[in-house]
CSV table of C-alpha atoms and ligand atoms in Angstrom, one decimal:
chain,number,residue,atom,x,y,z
Q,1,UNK,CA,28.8,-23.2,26.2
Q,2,UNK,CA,26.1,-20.5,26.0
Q,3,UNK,CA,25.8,-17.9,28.3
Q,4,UNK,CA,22.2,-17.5,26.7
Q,5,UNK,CA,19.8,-15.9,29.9
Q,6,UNK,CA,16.7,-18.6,30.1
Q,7,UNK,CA,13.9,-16.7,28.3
Q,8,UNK,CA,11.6,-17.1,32.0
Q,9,UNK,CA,14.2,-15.4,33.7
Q,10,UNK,CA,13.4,-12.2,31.6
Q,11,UNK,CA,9.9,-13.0,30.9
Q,12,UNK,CA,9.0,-13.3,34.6
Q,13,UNK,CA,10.9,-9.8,35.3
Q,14,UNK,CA,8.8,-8.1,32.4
Q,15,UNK,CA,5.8,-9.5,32.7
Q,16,UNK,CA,4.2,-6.9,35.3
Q,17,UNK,CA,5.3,-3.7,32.9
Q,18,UNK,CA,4.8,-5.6,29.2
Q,19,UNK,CA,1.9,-8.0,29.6
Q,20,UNK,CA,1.1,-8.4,26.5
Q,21,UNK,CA,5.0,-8.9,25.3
Q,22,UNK,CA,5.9,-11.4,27.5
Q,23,UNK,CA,2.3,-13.6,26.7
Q,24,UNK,CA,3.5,-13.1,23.2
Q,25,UNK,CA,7.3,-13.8,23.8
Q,26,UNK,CA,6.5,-17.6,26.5
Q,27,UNK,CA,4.2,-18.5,23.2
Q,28,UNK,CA,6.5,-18.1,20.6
Q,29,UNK,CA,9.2,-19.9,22.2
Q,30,UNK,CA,6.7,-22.7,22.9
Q,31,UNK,CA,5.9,-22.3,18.7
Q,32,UNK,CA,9.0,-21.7,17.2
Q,33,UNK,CA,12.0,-23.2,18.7
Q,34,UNK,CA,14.3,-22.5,15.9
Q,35,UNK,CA,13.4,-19.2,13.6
Q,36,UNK,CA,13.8,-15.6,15.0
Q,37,UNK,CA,15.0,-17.4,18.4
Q,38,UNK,CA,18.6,-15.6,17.9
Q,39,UNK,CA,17.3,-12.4,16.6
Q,40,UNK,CA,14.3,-12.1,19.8
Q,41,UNK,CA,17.4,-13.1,22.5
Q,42,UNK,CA,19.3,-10.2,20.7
Q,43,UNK,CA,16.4,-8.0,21.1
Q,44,UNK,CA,15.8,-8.9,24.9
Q,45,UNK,CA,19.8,-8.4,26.0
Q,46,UNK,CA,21.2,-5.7,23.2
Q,47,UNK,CA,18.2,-3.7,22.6
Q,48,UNK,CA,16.2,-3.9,26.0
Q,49,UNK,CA,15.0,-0.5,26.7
Q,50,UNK,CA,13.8,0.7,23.2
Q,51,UNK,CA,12.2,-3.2,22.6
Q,52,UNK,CA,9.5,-3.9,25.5
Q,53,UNK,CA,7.8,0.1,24.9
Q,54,UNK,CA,7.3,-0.8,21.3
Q,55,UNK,CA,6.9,-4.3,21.2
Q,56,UNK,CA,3.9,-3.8,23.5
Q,57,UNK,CA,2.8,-0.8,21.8
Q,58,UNK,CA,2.6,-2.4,18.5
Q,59,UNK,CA,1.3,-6.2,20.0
Q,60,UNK,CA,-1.4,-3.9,21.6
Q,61,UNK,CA,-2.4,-2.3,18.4
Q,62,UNK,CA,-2.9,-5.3,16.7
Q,63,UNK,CA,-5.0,-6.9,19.9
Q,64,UNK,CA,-7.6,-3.9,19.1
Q,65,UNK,CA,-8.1,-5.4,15.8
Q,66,UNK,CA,-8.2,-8.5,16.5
Q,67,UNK,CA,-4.8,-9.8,15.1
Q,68,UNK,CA,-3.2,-13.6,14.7
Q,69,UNK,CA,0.5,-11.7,15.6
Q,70,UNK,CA,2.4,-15.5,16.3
Q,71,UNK,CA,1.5,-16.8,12.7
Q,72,UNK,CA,1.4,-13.5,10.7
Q,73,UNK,CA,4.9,-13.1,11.9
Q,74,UNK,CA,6.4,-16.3,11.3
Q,75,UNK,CA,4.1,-16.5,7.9
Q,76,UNK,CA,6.3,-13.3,7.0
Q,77,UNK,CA,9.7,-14.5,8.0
Q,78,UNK,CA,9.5,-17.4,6.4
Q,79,UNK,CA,8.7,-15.7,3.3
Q,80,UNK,CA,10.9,-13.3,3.2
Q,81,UNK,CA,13.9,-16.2,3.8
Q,82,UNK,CA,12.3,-18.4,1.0
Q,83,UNK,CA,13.3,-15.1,-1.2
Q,84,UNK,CA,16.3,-14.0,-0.1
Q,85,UNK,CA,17.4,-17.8,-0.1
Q,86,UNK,CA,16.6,-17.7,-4.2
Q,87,UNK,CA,17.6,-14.0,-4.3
Q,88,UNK,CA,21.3,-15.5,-3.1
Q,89,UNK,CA,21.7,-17.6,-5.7
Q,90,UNK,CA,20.7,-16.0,-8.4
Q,91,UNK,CA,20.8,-12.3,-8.3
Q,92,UNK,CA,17.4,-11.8,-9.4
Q,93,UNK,CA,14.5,-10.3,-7.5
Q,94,UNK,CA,11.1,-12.1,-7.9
Q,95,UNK,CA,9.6,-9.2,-9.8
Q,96,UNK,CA,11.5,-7.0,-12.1
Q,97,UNK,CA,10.2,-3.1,-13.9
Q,98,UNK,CA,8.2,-4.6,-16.4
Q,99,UNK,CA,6.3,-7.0,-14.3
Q,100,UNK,CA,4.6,-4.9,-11.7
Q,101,UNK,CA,1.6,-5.6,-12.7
Q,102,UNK,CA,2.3,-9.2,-12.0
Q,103,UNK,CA,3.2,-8.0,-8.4
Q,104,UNK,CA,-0.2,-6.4,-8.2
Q,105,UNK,CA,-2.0,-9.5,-9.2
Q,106,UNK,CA,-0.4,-12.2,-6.7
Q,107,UNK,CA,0.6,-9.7,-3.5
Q,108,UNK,CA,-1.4,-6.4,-3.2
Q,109,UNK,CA,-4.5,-7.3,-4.7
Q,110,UNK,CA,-4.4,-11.0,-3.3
Q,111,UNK,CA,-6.2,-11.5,0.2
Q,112,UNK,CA,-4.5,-14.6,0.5
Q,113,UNK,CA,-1.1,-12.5,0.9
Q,114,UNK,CA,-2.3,-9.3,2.2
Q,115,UNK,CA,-5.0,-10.0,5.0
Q,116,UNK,CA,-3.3,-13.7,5.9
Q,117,UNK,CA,-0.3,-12.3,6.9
Q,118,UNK,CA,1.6,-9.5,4.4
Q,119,UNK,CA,0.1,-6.8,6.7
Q,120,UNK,CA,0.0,-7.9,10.0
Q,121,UNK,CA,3.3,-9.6,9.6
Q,122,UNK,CA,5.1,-6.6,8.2
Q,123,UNK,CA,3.0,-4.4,11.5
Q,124,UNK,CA,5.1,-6.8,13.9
Q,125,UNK,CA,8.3,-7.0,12.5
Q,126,UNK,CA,8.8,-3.4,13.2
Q,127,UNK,CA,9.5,-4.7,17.3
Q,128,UNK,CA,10.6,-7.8,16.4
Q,129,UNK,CA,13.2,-8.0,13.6
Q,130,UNK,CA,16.1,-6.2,14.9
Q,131,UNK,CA,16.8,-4.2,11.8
Q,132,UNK,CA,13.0,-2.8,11.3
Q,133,UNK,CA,13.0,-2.2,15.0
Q,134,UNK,CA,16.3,0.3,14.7
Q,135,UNK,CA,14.6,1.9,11.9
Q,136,UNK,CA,11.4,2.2,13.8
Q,137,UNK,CA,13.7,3.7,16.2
Q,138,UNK,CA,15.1,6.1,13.3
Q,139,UNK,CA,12.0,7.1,12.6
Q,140,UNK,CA,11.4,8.3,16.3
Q,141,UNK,CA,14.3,9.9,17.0
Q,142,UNK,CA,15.5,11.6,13.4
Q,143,UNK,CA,11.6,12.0,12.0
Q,144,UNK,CA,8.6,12.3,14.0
Q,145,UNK,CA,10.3,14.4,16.7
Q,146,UNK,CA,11.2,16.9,14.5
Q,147,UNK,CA,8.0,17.4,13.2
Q,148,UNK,CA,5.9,20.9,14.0
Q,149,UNK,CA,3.5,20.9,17.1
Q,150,UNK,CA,1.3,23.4,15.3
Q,151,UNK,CA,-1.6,22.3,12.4
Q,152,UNK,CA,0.1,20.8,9.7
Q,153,UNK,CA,-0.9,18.4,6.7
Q,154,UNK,CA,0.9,15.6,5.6
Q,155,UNK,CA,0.9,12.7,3.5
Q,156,UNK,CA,1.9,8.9,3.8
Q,157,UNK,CA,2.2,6.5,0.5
Q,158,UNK,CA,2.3,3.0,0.1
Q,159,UNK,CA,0.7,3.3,4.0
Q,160,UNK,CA,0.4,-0.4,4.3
Q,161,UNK,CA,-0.8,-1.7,8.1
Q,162,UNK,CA,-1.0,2.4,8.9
Q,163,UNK,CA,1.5,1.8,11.8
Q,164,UNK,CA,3.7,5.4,10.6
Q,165,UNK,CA,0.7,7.2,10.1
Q,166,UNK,CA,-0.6,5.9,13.4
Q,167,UNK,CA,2.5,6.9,15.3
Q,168,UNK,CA,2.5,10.6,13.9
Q,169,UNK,CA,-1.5,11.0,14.6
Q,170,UNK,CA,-1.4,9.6,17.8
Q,171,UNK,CA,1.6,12.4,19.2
Q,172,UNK,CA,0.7,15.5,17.1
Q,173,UNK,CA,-3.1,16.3,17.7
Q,174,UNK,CA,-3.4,19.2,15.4
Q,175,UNK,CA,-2.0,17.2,12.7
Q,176,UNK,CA,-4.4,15.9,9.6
Q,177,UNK,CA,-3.0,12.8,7.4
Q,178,UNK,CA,-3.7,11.7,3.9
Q,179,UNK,CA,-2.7,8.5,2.6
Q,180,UNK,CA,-2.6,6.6,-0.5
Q,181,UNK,CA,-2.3,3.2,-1.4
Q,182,UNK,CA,-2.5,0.8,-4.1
Q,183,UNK,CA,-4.2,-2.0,-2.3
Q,184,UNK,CA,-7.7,-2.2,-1.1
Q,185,UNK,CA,-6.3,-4.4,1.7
Q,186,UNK,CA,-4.2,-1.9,2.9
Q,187,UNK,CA,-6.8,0.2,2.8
Q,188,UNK,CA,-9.1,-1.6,5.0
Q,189,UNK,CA,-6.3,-2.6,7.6
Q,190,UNK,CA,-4.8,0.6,7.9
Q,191,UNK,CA,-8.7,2.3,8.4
Q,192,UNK,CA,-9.3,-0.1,11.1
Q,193,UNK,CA,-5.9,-0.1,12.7
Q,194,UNK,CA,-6.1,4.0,12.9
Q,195,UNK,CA,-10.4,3.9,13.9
Q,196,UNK,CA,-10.2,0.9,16.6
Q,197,UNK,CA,-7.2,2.6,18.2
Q,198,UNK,CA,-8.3,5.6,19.2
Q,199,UNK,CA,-8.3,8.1,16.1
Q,200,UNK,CA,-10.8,10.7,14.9
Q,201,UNK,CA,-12.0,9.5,12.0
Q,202,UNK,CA,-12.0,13.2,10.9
Q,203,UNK,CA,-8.1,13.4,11.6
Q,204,UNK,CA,-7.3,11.5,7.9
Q,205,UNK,CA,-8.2,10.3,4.9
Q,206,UNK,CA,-7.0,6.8,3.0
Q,207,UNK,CA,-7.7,5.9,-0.1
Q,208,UNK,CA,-6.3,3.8,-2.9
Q,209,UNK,CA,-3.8,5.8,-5.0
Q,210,UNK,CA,-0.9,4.9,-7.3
Q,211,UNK,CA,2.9,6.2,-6.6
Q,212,UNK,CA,3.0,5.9,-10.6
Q,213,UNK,CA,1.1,8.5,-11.1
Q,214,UNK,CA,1.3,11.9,-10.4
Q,215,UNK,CA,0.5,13.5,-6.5
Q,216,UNK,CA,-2.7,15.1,-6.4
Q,217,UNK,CA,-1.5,18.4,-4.4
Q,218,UNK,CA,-0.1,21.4,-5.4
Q,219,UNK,CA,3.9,22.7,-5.1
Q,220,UNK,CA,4.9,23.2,-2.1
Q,221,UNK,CA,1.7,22.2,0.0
Q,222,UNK,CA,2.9,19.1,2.4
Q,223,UNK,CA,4.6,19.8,6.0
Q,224,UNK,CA,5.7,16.1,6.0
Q,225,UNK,CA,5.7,12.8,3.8
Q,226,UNK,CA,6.2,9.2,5.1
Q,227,UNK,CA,7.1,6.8,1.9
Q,228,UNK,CA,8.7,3.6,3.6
Q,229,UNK,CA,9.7,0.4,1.5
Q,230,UNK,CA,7.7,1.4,-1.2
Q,231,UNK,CA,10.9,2.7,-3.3
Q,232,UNK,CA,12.1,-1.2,-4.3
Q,233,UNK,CA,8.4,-2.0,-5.1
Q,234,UNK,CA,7.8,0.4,-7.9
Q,235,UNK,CA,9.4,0.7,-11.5
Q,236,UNK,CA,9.4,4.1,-11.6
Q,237,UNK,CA,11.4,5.6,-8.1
Q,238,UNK,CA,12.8,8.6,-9.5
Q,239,UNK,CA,9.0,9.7,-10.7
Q,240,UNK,CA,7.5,9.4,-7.2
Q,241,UNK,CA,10.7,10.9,-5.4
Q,242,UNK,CA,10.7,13.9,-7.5
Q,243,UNK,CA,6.5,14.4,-6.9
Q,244,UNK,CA,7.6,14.2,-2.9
Q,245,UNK,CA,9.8,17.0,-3.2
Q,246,UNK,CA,7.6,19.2,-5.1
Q,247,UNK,CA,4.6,18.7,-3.1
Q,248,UNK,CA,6.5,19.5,0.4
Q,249,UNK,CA,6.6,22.9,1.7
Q,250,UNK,CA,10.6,24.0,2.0
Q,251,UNK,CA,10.8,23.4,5.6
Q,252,UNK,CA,9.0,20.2,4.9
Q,253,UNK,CA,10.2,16.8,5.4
Q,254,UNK,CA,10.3,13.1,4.3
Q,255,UNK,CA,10.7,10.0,6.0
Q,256,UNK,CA,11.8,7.4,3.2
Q,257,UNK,CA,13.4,3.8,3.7
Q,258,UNK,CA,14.2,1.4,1.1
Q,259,UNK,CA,16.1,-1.5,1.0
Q,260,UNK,CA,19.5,-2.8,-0.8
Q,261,UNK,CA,20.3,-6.6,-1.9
Q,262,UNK,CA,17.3,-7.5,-0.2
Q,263,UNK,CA,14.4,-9.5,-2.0
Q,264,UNK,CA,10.7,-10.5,-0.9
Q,265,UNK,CA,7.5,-11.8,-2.7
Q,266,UNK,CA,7.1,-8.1,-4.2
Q,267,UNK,CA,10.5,-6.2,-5.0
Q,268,UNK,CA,11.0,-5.6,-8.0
Q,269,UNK,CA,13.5,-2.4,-8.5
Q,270,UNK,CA,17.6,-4.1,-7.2
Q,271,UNK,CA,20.0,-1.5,-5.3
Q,272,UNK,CA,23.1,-2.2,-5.1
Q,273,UNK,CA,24.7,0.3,-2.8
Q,274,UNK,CA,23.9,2.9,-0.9
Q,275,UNK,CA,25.6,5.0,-3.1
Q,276,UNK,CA,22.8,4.5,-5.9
Q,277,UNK,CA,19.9,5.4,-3.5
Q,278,UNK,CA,21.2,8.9,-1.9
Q,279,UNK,CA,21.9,9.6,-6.3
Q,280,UNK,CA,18.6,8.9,-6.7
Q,281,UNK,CA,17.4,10.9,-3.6
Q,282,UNK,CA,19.7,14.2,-4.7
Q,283,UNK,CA,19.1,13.6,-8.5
Q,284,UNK,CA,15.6,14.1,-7.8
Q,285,UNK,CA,15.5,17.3,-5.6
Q,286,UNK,CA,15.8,15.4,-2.0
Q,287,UNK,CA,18.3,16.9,0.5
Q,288,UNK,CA,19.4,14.1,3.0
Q,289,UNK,CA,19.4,15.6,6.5
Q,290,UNK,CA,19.6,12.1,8.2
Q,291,UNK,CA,20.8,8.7,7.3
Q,292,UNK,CA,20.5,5.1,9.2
Q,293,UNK,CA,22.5,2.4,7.4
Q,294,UNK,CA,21.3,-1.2,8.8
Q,295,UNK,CA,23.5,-3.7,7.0
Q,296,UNK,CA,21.9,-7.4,8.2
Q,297,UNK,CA,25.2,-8.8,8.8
Q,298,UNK,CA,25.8,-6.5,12.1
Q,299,UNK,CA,23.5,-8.5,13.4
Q,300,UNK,CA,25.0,-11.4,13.5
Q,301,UNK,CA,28.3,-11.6,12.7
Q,302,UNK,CA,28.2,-15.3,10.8
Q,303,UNK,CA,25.9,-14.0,8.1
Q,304,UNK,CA,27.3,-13.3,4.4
Q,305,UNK,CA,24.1,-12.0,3.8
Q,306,UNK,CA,24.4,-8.6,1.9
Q,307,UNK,CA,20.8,-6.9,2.5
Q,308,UNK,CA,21.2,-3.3,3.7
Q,309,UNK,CA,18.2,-1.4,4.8
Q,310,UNK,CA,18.5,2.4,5.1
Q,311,UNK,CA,16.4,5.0,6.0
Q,312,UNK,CA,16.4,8.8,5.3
Q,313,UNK,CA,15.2,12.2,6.6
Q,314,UNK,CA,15.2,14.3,3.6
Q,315,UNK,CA,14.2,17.8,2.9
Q,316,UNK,CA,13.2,19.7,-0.5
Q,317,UNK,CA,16.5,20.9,-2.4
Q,318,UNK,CA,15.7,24.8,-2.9
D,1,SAM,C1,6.4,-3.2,2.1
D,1,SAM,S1,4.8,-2.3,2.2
D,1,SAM,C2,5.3,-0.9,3.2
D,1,SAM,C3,4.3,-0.6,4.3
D,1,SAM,C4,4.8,0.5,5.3
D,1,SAM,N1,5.0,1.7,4.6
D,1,SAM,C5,6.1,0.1,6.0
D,1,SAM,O1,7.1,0.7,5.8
D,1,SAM,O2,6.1,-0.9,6.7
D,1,SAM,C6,4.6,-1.7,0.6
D,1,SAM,C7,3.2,-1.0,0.4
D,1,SAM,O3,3.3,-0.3,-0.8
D,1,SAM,C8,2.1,-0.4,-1.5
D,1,SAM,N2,2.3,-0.2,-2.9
D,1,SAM,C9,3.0,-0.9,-3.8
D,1,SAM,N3,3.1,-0.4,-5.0
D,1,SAM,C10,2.4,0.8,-4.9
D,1,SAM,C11,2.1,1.8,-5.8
D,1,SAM,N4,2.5,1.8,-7.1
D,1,SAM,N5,1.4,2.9,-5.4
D,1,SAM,C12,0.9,3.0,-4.1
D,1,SAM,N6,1.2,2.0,-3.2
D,1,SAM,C13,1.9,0.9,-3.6
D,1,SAM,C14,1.6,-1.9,-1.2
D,1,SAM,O4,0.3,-2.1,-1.4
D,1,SAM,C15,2.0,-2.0,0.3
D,1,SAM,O5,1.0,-1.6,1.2
């Protein structure tokens, strides 16, 4: 029998603290009996004290612009599944290098993908999938706290929803962020998420740009870089890793996550292991400092699925 805790028990003892989780939480349950049911119970009993803070922080982001979080979220899940499902059985990604330009077409320049639910989804799953919620929790702890209190200049590629860049604004003041990305929907999402939630407007600057190409800043000029699952989505990763490391400073540092065995409606490059992505980081001047492995099947023990996320803190190698 399960010992499962009834989801109004908890919701009724969180709701004073996280109202805007718990309303979220009693109307999922109510929508979606089935999917993310395990994962969300796992969320509410193993990871309790980092979940509500950033659950509601995020949910109350996307209330300031407006957002559809209950659909966006389940829109998301369900497509990732449909690809990993196909992924499974046949070893293929949907996209592969030569086809990015497919990718383009039917995901980032597509507001059927992007503004219906690619970017708002993706914006909630880092509190509610258990494995972007430890990396947001990465990202906290190994990242943004060791960046410098004083003025410093960084840069965030492949921004997406904005959420990183929101975080790092939002606790260093006399920070100023630039960001590129190659979809005008990011572009417009990540503006309004940063504007309508309480950032200068004189604080960054966003505008479409292309990881392909080369970074338009000098050597050594960047205090910090964000690039998170971007790496899989591009056919030329060891070009845009070695630009990050020669545009940081040497006491500069970069946040970068990718993900292994793990497909969706836009990867297109296939790790296998670990053990190719810290080559690729080192072959191409990166220094790891800090490393979160978050292989899917720790969270749940049943699952043969073989998707690894990992995230990194690198530095410049000197
Ligand atoms: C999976 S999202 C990552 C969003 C966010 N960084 C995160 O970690 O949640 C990938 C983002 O990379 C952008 N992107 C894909 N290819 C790119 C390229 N060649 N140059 C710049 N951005 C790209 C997409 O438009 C999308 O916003």
């Amino acid at each position: 029998m399960s010992k499962e805790i009834p989801i109004n028990t908890i919701l009724n003892t969180k709701e004073q603290d996280y109202p805007v989780t718990a309303a979220f939480l009693a109307q999922f349950f109510e929508r979606s009996t089935l999917l993310l049911r395990s994962q969300i119970m796992f969320l509410l009993t193993e990871r309790e004290a980092f979940f509500w803070p950033t659950a509601e922080k995020i949910l109350k982001l996307n209330q300031n612009i407006d957002g559809n979080p209950i659909d966006a979220l389940l829109e998301y899940t369900v497509a990732f599944l449909r690809e990993q499902i196909k992924f499974l059985s046949t070893g293929d990604y949907r996209y592969d290098e030569t086809t990015f330009d497919d990718a383009f077409k039917e995901v980032y320049d597509n507001p059927d993908v992007m503004e219906a639910f690619y970017l708002e989804g993706l914006l909630v799953t880092h509190a509610f999938w258990p494995i972007h919620l430890d990396m947001h929790r990465f990202f906290e702890e190994s990242f943004l706290q060791q960046l410098k209190q004083e003025e410093s200049l960084g840069v965030e590629l492949g921004f997406g929803h904005g959420l990183y860049l929101f975080e790092i604004l939002d606790k260093y003041p006399k920070t100023k962020a630039l960001g590129f990305d190659i979809s005008q929907y990011s572009l417009a999402y990540a503006n309004k998420l940063l504007l309508q939630n309480g950032i200068a407007a004189d604080r960054f600057d966003l505008a479409l740009g292309d990881v392909r190409e080369p970074l338009s800043f000098d050597d050594s000029t960047l205090d910090w870089c964000v690039f998170a699952e971007v790496l899989e989505h591009i056919p030329t990763p060891d070009f845009a890793l070695r630009e990050i490391a020669r545009c940081l400073k040497p006491d500069g540092l970069a946040f970068i996550t990718t993900a292994i065995n793990s497909n969706a409606i836009d990867h297109l490059w296939h790790f296998n292991t670990l053990d190719e992505v810290t080559a690729m980081l080192n072959a191409n001047n990166l220094e790891i400092v800090a490393l979160k492995e978050l292989p899917l099947a720790d969270y749940d023990s049943k699952s043969k699925d073989p998707t690894i996320d990992c995230a990194f803190v690198c530095k410049p190698l000197v």
